[in-house]
CSV table of C-alpha atoms in Angstrom, one decimal:
chain,number,residue,atom,x,y,z
A,1,MET,CA,-25.3,9.8,-19.1
A,2,PRO,CA,-23.7,7.1,-21.3
A,3,CYS,CA,-20.2,6.3,-20.0
A,4,ASP,CA,-19.3,3.2,-22.1
A,5,PRO,CA,-17.2,3.3,-24.0
A,6,LEU,CA,-15.2,6.1,-22.4
A,7,PRO,CA,-13.6,8.6,-24.8
A,8,GLN,CA,-9.9,8.3,-25.5
A,9,ASN,CA,-7.6,11.3,-25.1
A,10,ALA,CA,-10.0,13.0,-22.8
A,11,LEU,CA,-9.5,15.4,-20.0
A,12,LEU,CA,-10.1,13.6,-16.7
A,13,VAL,CA,-11.7,16.0,-14.3
A,14,LEU,CA,-11.6,15.0,-10.7
A,15,GLY,CA,-14.8,16.5,-9.3
A,16,ALA,CA,-18.2,17.5,-10.7
A,17,SER,CA,-19.5,20.2,-8.3
A,18,GLU,CA,-20.7,23.6,-9.3
A,19,GLU,CA,-17.2,24.9,-8.9
A,20,HIS,CA,-15.9,22.4,-11.5
A,21,ILE,CA,-18.3,23.5,-14.3
A,22,PRO,CA,-15.9,26.1,-15.8
A,23,LEU,CA,-13.3,23.3,-16.3
A,24,TYR,CA,-15.8,21.3,-18.4
A,25,GLU,CA,-16.9,24.5,-20.3
A,26,GLU,CA,-13.2,25.3,-21.1
A,27,ALA,CA,-12.6,21.7,-22.4
A,28,ARG,CA,-15.8,22.0,-24.5
A,29,ARG,CA,-14.6,25.3,-25.9
A,30,ARG,CA,-11.5,23.5,-27.0
A,31,GLY,CA,-13.4,20.6,-28.5
A,32,MET,CA,-11.9,18.2,-26.0
A,33,PRO,CA,-13.9,15.4,-24.5
A,34,THR,CA,-14.1,15.1,-20.7
A,35,ILE,CA,-14.5,12.3,-18.2
A,36,ALA,CA,-16.0,13.4,-14.9
A,37,VAL,CA,-15.3,11.7,-11.6
A,38,ASP,CA,-17.6,12.2,-8.7
A,39,MET,CA,-19.2,9.9,-6.2
A,40,ARG,CA,-22.6,11.7,-6.3
A,41,ALA,CA,-25.0,10.5,-8.9
A,42,ASP,CA,-26.6,14.0,-9.0
A,43,ALA,CA,-23.3,15.9,-9.3
A,44,PRO,CA,-24.2,19.2,-10.9
A,45,ALA,CA,-21.4,19.1,-13.5
A,46,PHE,CA,-22.1,15.6,-14.9
A,47,PRO,CA,-24.4,17.1,-17.7
A,48,PHE,CA,-21.4,19.1,-18.9
A,49,ALA,CA,-19.2,16.0,-19.3
A,50,ASP,CA,-19.0,13.5,-22.1
A,51,ALA,CA,-18.8,10.6,-19.7
A,52,ALA,CA,-19.1,10.1,-16.0
A,53,LEU,CA,-17.6,7.8,-13.4
A,54,GLU,CA,-19.6,7.6,-10.1
A,55,ILE,CA,-16.5,7.1,-8.0
A,56,SER,CA,-15.0,9.0,-5.1
A,57,THR,CA,-12.3,11.3,-6.2
A,58,ARG,CA,-10.2,10.0,-3.2
A,59,ASP,CA,-10.2,6.5,-4.7
A,60,ALA,CA,-7.4,6.4,-7.2
A,61,ASP,CA,-7.4,2.6,-7.6
A,62,ALA,CA,-11.1,2.5,-8.4
A,63,ILE,CA,-10.6,5.3,-11.0
A,64,VAL,CA,-7.8,3.3,-12.7
A,65,ASP,CA,-9.9,0.2,-12.7
A,66,ALA,CA,-12.8,2.0,-14.3
A,67,LEU,CA,-10.7,3.6,-17.0
A,68,GLY,CA,-9.3,0.3,-18.1
A,69,ASP,CA,-7.4,0.7,-21.3
A,70,VAL,CA,-8.5,4.4,-21.6
A,71,ARG,CA,-5.6,6.8,-21.2
A,72,PRO,CA,-6.5,10.4,-20.4
A,73,ALA,CA,-4.7,13.3,-22.3
A,74,GLY,CA,-4.5,15.2,-19.0
A,75,ILE,CA,-5.7,15.1,-15.4
A,76,VAL,CA,-7.1,18.2,-13.6
A,77,GLY,CA,-8.7,19.0,-10.2
A,78,GLY,CA,-10.6,22.1,-9.3
A,79,ALA,CA,-11.6,24.0,-6.2
A,80,SER,CA,-11.6,21.0,-3.8
A,81,ASP,CA,-9.0,19.5,-1.5
A,82,ALA,CA,-10.5,16.0,-1.7
A,83,ALA,CA,-9.0,15.1,-5.0
A,84,LEU,CA,-5.5,16.5,-4.7
A,85,ALA,CA,-3.8,13.3,-3.6
A,86,THR,CA,-5.5,11.4,-6.4
A,87,TRP,CA,-4.5,14.1,-8.8
A,88,HIS,CA,-0.8,13.4,-7.9
A,89,THR,CA,-1.2,9.6,-7.9
A,90,LEU,CA,-3.0,9.4,-11.3
A,91,GLY,CA,-0.5,11.9,-12.8
A,92,VAL,CA,2.3,9.6,-11.9
A,93,ARG,CA,0.4,6.5,-13.0
A,94,TYR,CA,-0.4,7.9,-16.5
A,95,ASP,CA,2.9,9.9,-16.9
A,96,ALA,CA,0.7,12.9,-17.4
A,97,PRO,CA,2.1,16.2,-18.9
A,98,TYR,CA,1.5,17.8,-15.5
A,99,VAL,CA,1.7,16.0,-12.2
A,100,TYR,CA,0.3,17.7,-9.1
A,101,PRO,CA,3.2,18.2,-6.6
A,102,LYS,CA,3.3,15.8,-3.7
A,103,ASP,CA,5.0,18.4,-1.4
A,104,ALA,CA,1.8,20.6,-1.8
A,105,PHE,CA,0.0,18.2,0.5
A,106,ALA,CA,1.5,20.2,3.4
A,107,GLY,CA,-1.1,22.8,2.6
A,108,LEU,CA,-3.9,20.4,3.3
A,109,ASP,CA,-2.8,19.9,7.0
A,110,LYS,CA,-3.2,23.1,8.9
A,111,ALA,CA,-0.6,21.9,11.6
A,112,ALA,CA,2.0,20.9,8.9
A,113,PHE,CA,1.4,24.3,7.2
A,114,HIS,CA,2.4,26.2,10.3
A,115,SER,CA,5.8,24.5,9.9
A,116,VAL,CA,6.0,25.6,6.2
A,117,VAL,CA,5.2,29.2,7.3
A,118,ALA,CA,7.9,29.1,9.9
A,119,SER,CA,10.5,27.8,7.4
A,120,CYS,CA,9.7,30.8,5.2
A,121,GLY,CA,10.4,33.3,8.0
A,122,ILE,CA,6.8,34.6,8.0
A,123,ALA,CA,5.2,35.8,11.2
A,124,ASP,CA,3.2,33.0,13.0
A,125,TYR,CA,0.9,32.9,16.0
A,126,GLY,CA,0.0,30.4,18.8
A,127,TRP,CA,-1.6,27.1,18.0
A,128,VAL,CA,-2.0,23.5,19.2
A,129,ALA,CA,-3.2,20.4,17.3
A,130,SER,CA,-3.9,16.8,18.2
A,131,SER,CA,-6.1,13.8,17.4
A,132,ASP,CA,-6.6,13.5,21.2
A,133,PRO,CA,-9.5,15.8,22.1
A,134,ASP,CA,-8.5,16.0,25.8
A,135,GLU,CA,-5.0,17.1,24.7
A,136,VAL,CA,-6.3,19.8,22.5
A,137,VAL,CA,-8.6,21.2,25.2
A,138,ALA,CA,-5.8,21.1,27.8
A,139,LYS,CA,-3.1,22.8,25.7
A,140,ALA,CA,-5.5,25.3,24.0
A,141,ALA,CA,-6.6,26.5,27.5
A,142,GLY,CA,-3.1,28.0,27.8
A,143,LEU,CA,-3.3,30.1,24.6
A,144,PRO,CA,-4.6,33.7,24.6
A,145,PHE,CA,-8.4,33.8,23.9
A,146,PRO,CA,-10.4,34.1,21.7
A,147,LEU,CA,-9.4,31.0,19.7
A,148,VAL,CA,-10.5,29.5,16.5
A,149,VAL,CA,-11.1,25.7,16.7
A,150,LYS,CA,-11.4,23.8,13.5
A,151,PRO,CA,-10.5,20.5,11.7
A,152,VAL,CA,-6.9,20.3,10.8
A,153,ASP,CA,-7.9,18.9,7.4
A,154,GLY,CA,-11.2,20.7,6.8
A,155,SER,CA,-12.3,23.3,4.3
A,156,GLY,CA,-15.2,25.5,3.4
A,157,SER,CA,-15.8,26.8,7.0
A,158,LYS,CA,-17.1,23.3,8.1
A,159,GLY,CA,-16.6,22.6,11.8
A,160,VAL,CA,-15.1,26.0,12.6
A,161,THR,CA,-16.0,27.7,16.0
A,162,LEU,CA,-14.8,30.9,17.6
A,163,VAL,CA,-14.2,30.2,21.3
A,164,ALA,CA,-14.2,33.0,23.8
A,165,HIS,CA,-13.8,31.0,27.0
A,166,PRO,CA,-12.0,27.7,28.0
A,167,ASP,CA,-15.3,26.2,29.2
A,168,ASP,CA,-16.5,26.2,25.6
A,169,LEU,CA,-13.5,24.3,24.2
A,170,PRO,CA,-14.8,20.7,24.7
A,171,ALA,CA,-17.9,21.3,22.6
A,172,ALA,CA,-15.9,23.2,19.9
A,173,VAL,CA,-13.3,20.4,19.7
A,174,ALA,CA,-16.1,17.7,19.5
A,175,HIS,CA,-17.7,19.7,16.6
A,176,ALA,CA,-14.5,20.0,14.7
A,177,ARG,CA,-13.6,16.3,15.1
A,178,VAL,CA,-16.9,15.3,13.4
A,179,CYS,CA,-15.9,17.4,10.4
A,180,SER,CA,-12.3,16.0,10.2
A,181,PRO,CA,-11.5,12.9,8.1
A,182,SER,CA,-8.5,12.2,10.5
A,183,GLN,CA,-10.4,13.4,13.6
A,184,THR,CA,-7.6,15.8,14.3
A,185,VAL,CA,-8.3,19.3,15.6
A,186,ILE,CA,-6.3,22.5,15.7
A,187,ALA,CA,-6.9,25.5,18.0
A,188,GLU,CA,-5.3,28.8,16.9
A,189,GLU,CA,-5.2,32.3,18.3
A,190,PHE,CA,-7.7,34.5,16.6
A,191,VAL,CA,-5.7,37.1,14.7
A,192,GLU,CA,-7.2,40.6,14.5
A,193,GLY,CA,-6.9,42.6,11.3
A,194,ARG,CA,-8.1,42.8,7.7
A,195,GLN,CA,-9.2,39.4,6.4
A,196,LEU,CA,-7.6,38.9,3.0
A,197,THR,CA,-6.8,36.3,0.5
A,198,ILE,CA,-4.1,36.2,-2.2
A,199,ASP,CA,-4.4,34.2,-5.4
A,200,LEU,CA,-1.5,33.4,-7.6
A,201,PHE,CA,-0.9,31.6,-10.8
A,202,LEU,CA,2.7,30.7,-11.1
A,203,ARG,CA,5.0,29.9,-14.0
A,204,GLY,CA,8.6,28.9,-13.2
A,205,GLY,CA,8.1,29.8,-9.6
A,206,ARG,CA,7.0,33.4,-10.2
A,207,SER,CA,3.5,34.7,-10.2
A,208,MET,CA,2.1,35.7,-13.5
A,209,MET,CA,-1.3,36.7,-12.0
A,210,THR,CA,-1.7,38.0,-8.4
A,211,CYS,CA,-5.0,39.1,-7.0
A,212,VAL,CA,-5.4,40.3,-3.4
A,213,LYS,CA,-9.0,40.3,-2.1
A,214,GLU,CA,-10.8,41.3,1.1
A,215,LEU,CA,-13.5,39.1,2.7
A,216,GLU,CA,-16.8,40.1,4.3
A,217,PHE,CA,-18.5,37.5,6.5
A,218,VAL,CA,-21.9,36.4,7.7
A,219,ALA,CA,-22.7,33.7,10.3
A,220,GLY,CA,-19.2,33.8,11.8
A,221,PHE,CA,-16.8,32.4,9.3
A,222,VAL,CA,-19.0,32.1,6.2
A,223,VAL,CA,-18.0,34.5,3.4
A,224,ARG,CA,-20.6,36.8,2.0
A,225,ARG,CA,-18.6,39.0,-0.3
A,226,ILE,CA,-15.1,38.8,-1.8
A,227,GLY,CA,-13.7,41.9,-3.5
A,228,THR,CA,-10.4,43.1,-4.9
A,229,VAL,CA,-8.5,45.5,-2.6
A,230,GLN,CA,-6.1,48.3,-3.2
A,231,LEU,CA,-2.8,48.0,-1.3
A,232,SER,CA,0.3,50.1,-1.5
A,233,PRO,CA,2.9,48.8,-4.0
A,234,GLU,CA,5.1,47.8,-1.0
A,235,GLU,CA,2.3,45.9,0.7
A,236,HIS,CA,1.3,44.1,-2.5
A,237,ASP,CA,4.9,43.1,-3.4
A,238,HIS,CA,5.5,41.9,0.2
A,239,LEU,CA,2.5,39.7,0.2
A,240,GLU,CA,3.2,38.4,-3.3
A,241,ALA,CA,6.8,37.5,-2.4
A,242,SER,CA,5.7,35.8,0.8
A,243,ALA,CA,3.1,33.7,-1.1
A,244,GLU,CA,5.7,32.8,-3.8
A,245,ARG,CA,8.1,31.6,-1.1
A,246,LEU,CA,5.3,29.4,0.4
A,247,CYS,CA,4.6,28.0,-3.0
A,248,ARG,CA,8.2,27.1,-3.7
A,249,VAL,CA,8.5,25.2,-0.4
A,250,MET,CA,5.3,23.3,-1.3
A,251,GLY,CA,6.7,22.4,-4.7
A,252,ILE,CA,4.2,24.6,-6.6
A,253,VAL,CA,6.3,25.9,-9.4
A,254,ASP,CA,3.6,26.1,-12.1
A,255,GLY,CA,-0.1,26.5,-11.5
A,256,PRO,CA,-2.6,28.1,-9.0
A,257,ALA,CA,-2.6,28.5,-5.3
A,258,ASN,CA,-4.2,30.8,-2.8
A,259,PHE,CA,-3.7,31.7,0.8
A,260,ASP,CA,-6.0,33.2,3.5
A,261,LEU,CA,-4.2,35.8,5.7
A,262,VAL,CA,-4.8,38.6,8.1
A,263,LEU,CA,-3.1,41.9,7.7
A,264,GLY,CA,-2.6,43.3,11.3
A,265,ALA,CA,-2.5,46.9,12.4
A,266,ASP,CA,1.2,46.3,12.9
A,267,GLY,CA,1.6,45.8,9.1
A,268,GLN,CA,2.5,42.1,9.6
A,269,ALA,CA,0.7,39.5,7.5
A,270,ARG,CA,-0.2,36.3,9.3
A,271,ILE,CA,-0.9,33.5,6.9
A,272,ILE,CA,-3.9,31.5,8.2
A,273,GLU,CA,-4.4,28.7,5.6
A,274,ALA,CA,-3.2,27.4,2.3
A,275,ASN,CA,-5.3,26.3,-0.6
A,276,PRO,CA,-2.8,24.7,-3.0
A,277,ARG,CA,-5.2,24.7,-5.9
A,278,LEU,CA,-7.7,26.8,-7.9
A,279,SER,CA,-9.8,29.1,-5.8
A,280,GLY,CA,-13.5,28.3,-5.1
A,281,ASP,CA,-16.5,30.6,-4.6
A,282,SER,CA,-16.4,31.5,-8.4
A,283,ILE,CA,-13.2,33.5,-7.9
A,284,PRO,CA,-12.0,32.6,-11.5
A,285,ARG,CA,-15.0,34.7,-12.7
A,286,LEU,CA,-13.8,37.6,-10.4
A,287,HIS,CA,-10.3,37.4,-12.0
A,288,ALA,CA,-11.9,37.5,-15.5
A,289,ALA,CA,-14.0,40.5,-14.5
A,290,ALA,CA,-11.2,42.4,-12.9
A,291,TYR,CA,-8.3,41.7,-15.2
A,292,GLY,CA,-9.6,39.9,-18.3
A,293,VAL,CA,-7.5,36.8,-17.5
A,294,ASN,CA,-8.6,33.1,-17.8
A,295,VAL,CA,-7.1,31.1,-15.0
A,296,VAL,CA,-9.3,28.1,-15.9
A,297,GLY,CA,-7.9,28.2,-19.4
A,298,ALA,CA,-4.4,28.4,-18.0
A,299,LEU,CA,-4.9,25.5,-15.7
A,300,VAL,CA,-6.3,23.3,-18.5
A,301,ALA,CA,-3.4,24.2,-20.8
A,302,LEU,CA,-0.9,23.5,-18.0
A,303,THR,CA,-2.4,20.0,-17.4
A,304,LEU,CA,-2.2,19.2,-21.1
A,305,GLY,CA,1.4,20.3,-21.3
A,306,GLU,CA,0.7,23.4,-23.4
A,307,PRO,CA,2.0,26.9,-23.0
A,308,PHE,CA,-0.4,28.7,-20.6
A,309,GLY,CA,1.0,32.2,-20.0
A,310,GLY,CA,-1.2,33.8,-22.7
A,311,HIS,CA,-4.3,33.1,-20.7
A,312,LEU,CA,-2.8,35.2,-17.8
A,313,LEU,CA,-2.0,38.4,-19.7
A,314,PRO,CA,-4.3,41.2,-18.3
A,315,THR,CA,-6.5,43.1,-20.8
A,316,ARG,CA,-7.9,45.5,-18.2
A,317,ASN,CA,-7.5,46.6,-14.6
A,318,GLU,CA,-10.7,47.1,-12.7
A,319,HIS,CA,-12.2,46.5,-9.3
A,320,ALA,CA,-14.4,43.4,-9.0
A,321,ALA,CA,-16.3,41.5,-6.3
A,322,VAL,CA,-18.5,38.5,-6.0
A,323,GLU,CA,-21.5,38.3,-3.7
A,324,LEU,CA,-22.5,34.8,-2.6
A,325,VAL,CA,-26.2,34.1,-2.3
A,326,GLY,CA,-27.6,31.7,0.3
A,327,SER,CA,-31.0,30.6,1.5
A,328,PRO,CA,-32.9,33.2,3.5
A,329,LEU,CA,-34.0,30.5,6.0
A,330,VAL,CA,-32.1,29.2,9.1
A,331,THR,CA,-33.6,25.8,8.5
A,332,ASP,CA,-33.6,23.4,5.6
A,333,GLY,CA,-35.9,24.4,2.7
A,334,GLU,CA,-37.0,23.7,-0.8
A,335,LEU,CA,-36.2,26.3,-3.5
A,336,VAL,CA,-39.6,27.3,-5.1
A,337,ALA,CA,-38.4,29.9,-7.5
A,338,TRP,CA,-35.9,32.6,-8.3
A,339,ASP,CA,-37.1,36.2,-8.6
A,340,GLY,CA,-35.3,39.2,-10.2
A,341,VAL,CA,-32.6,37.3,-12.0
A,342,VAL,CA,-33.2,38.8,-15.4
A,343,ALA,CA,-33.3,42.3,-14.0
A,344,ALA,CA,-30.2,41.7,-11.9
A,345,ARG,CA,-28.3,40.7,-15.0
A,346,ASN,CA,-29.2,44.0,-16.7
A,347,VAL,CA,-27.8,46.1,-13.8
A,348,PRO,CA,-24.8,48.2,-15.1
A,349,GLY,CA,-21.5,46.7,-13.8
A,350,ILE,CA,-22.9,43.1,-13.3
A,351,THR,CA,-20.8,40.6,-15.3
A,352,ASP,CA,-22.2,37.3,-14.0
A,353,VAL,CA,-25.3,36.0,-12.2
A,354,VAL,CA,-24.9,32.2,-11.7
A,355,LEU,CA,-27.5,30.0,-10.0
A,356,TYR,CA,-26.4,26.8,-8.3
A,357,ALA,CA,-29.8,25.6,-7.3
A,358,GLU,CA,-33.0,25.0,-9.2
A,359,PRO,CA,-36.7,24.9,-8.2
A,360,GLY,CA,-37.3,21.7,-6.3
A,361,ASP,CA,-33.8,21.5,-4.9
A,362,LEU,CA,-33.2,21.0,-1.2
A,363,VAL,CA,-31.2,24.0,0.1
A,364,ARG,CA,-29.4,24.3,3.4
A,365,PRO,CA,-29.0,27.3,5.7
A,366,HIS,CA,-26.0,29.4,4.5
A,367,ASP,CA,-23.8,28.4,7.5
A,368,GLN,CA,-20.9,27.0,5.4
A,369,SER,CA,-19.4,27.8,2.1
A,370,GLY,CA,-20.8,24.7,0.4
A,371,HIS,CA,-24.3,25.8,1.1
A,372,LYS,CA,-24.3,28.8,-1.2
A,373,ILE,CA,-27.0,28.6,-3.9
A,374,GLY,CA,-25.9,31.4,-6.3
A,375,MET,CA,-23.5,34.2,-6.8
A,376,VAL,CA,-23.3,37.6,-8.5
A,377,VAL,CA,-20.2,39.2,-9.9
A,378,ALA,CA,-19.6,42.9,-10.6
A,379,ALA,CA,-16.8,45.0,-12.0
A,380,GLY,CA,-16.1,48.7,-12.4
A,381,PRO,CA,-13.6,51.5,-12.1
A,382,SER,CA,-14.0,51.9,-8.3
A,383,VAL,CA,-14.9,50.1,-5.2
A,384,ALA,CA,-18.0,52.3,-4.8
A,385,ASP,CA,-19.2,51.5,-8.4
A,386,VAL,CA,-18.8,47.7,-7.7
A,387,SER,CA,-20.6,48.0,-4.3
A,388,LEU,CA,-23.5,49.9,-5.9
A,389,ALA,CA,-23.9,47.3,-8.6
A,390,LEU,CA,-23.9,44.4,-6.1
A,391,GLU,CA,-26.3,46.1,-3.8
A,392,THR,CA,-28.7,46.9,-6.6
A,393,ALA,CA,-28.5,43.4,-8.0
A,394,GLY,CA,-28.7,41.8,-4.6
A,395,ALA,CA,-31.9,43.6,-3.9
A,396,LEU,CA,-33.4,42.1,-7.0
A,397,VAL,CA,-32.2,38.5,-6.8
A,398,ARG,CA,-34.4,36.7,-4.4
A,399,PRO,CA,-34.6,33.0,-3.8
A,400,ILE,CA,-38.1,31.9,-2.7
A,401,VAL,CA,-37.6,29.0,-0.3
A,402,ARG,CA,-40.2,27.1,1.7
A,403,PRO,CA,-39.3,25.3,4.9
A,404,VAL,CA,-39.1,21.5,4.7
A,405,THR,CA,-38.4,18.7,7.2
A,406,VAL,CA,-35.6,16.4,6.3
A,407,ALA,CA,-36.1,12.8,7.3
A,408,LYS,CA,-33.6,11.4,9.8
A,409,GLY,CA,-30.6,10.0,8.1
A,410,GLU,CA,-30.8,12.1,5.0
A,411,SER,CA,-28.1,14.7,4.1
């Protein structure tokens, strides 16, 4: 891809994974050029950009050097935590119309976020965190089991272990440290209840679009299906107000955020994690299917300093869900072909079938969120209608994968 000269007045997009493709598509729809930043030469979204910088999204100085005299019209990040600090730094550097709030970094540190939750008067639960593995093991042993052990600064279910007995703590802590940039680990009480997420897009500190969803898991903490859920008006309003308070403390007045939570049998919601950014796992497509809103369009408008509320006005109110597709193998494999995709797209109620892997690609076991290779979205008047559509389409979409051996040192 030619990247010299870089286009002036372009949208600088920090990241070029599958999850970022809708940002480039939105910019193209507007007729706006884009500059993609990603350290991977084979980043999937590079073909959608007008120019590309093969630079880590964490390296703000290198990005500034590469831009030279080019001044972006706006700066935006997607469904990734890695670029959030750079998003803030570059926003300040270029006096961008929208600057990602620095206070939101508290949502990237799971230990710091517990303090945010406490300051908002929201029910909390037991936890310990430290960069010293022996300290984590010793203190975690005093918490009620089972525990969830994970990197304090991780995402996408990487490095997460459910621990039932103190004897298993050392191995779980070691595993989490490998997946933590800071080598800091947090151990938390496992909270029983309904696994939910709440997405918001705020304007002036109030949510213009709120979506509560329920999660279904495979392989421990890997999400298989995410679907809208019906709550009582009181439950919905309570969760929305709690999420708005958290956003205000983290400085998120305008823009997207989402929170993982567990709704216990006692009616209390325990907030598990914050994701102070756009949702991943193709959730913007779910929002569009359920409500007819365009959160990606709203985010691009926000970053360019334009009014964005019009993108968030609902045009329908349906149930929707996304089914994530992974490799059928428990070992590494090569994708040979996809079967049944055309038929799945023709199933009533299916709104999207998106493939993240092509024949010839290396695919990993679906043991973390980043290893998904496709997704299917459905919408309909009831949960039963949506489930039927997904089950029908899921029986048709079949990735054919052959086992391969990855050479030592490859990833």
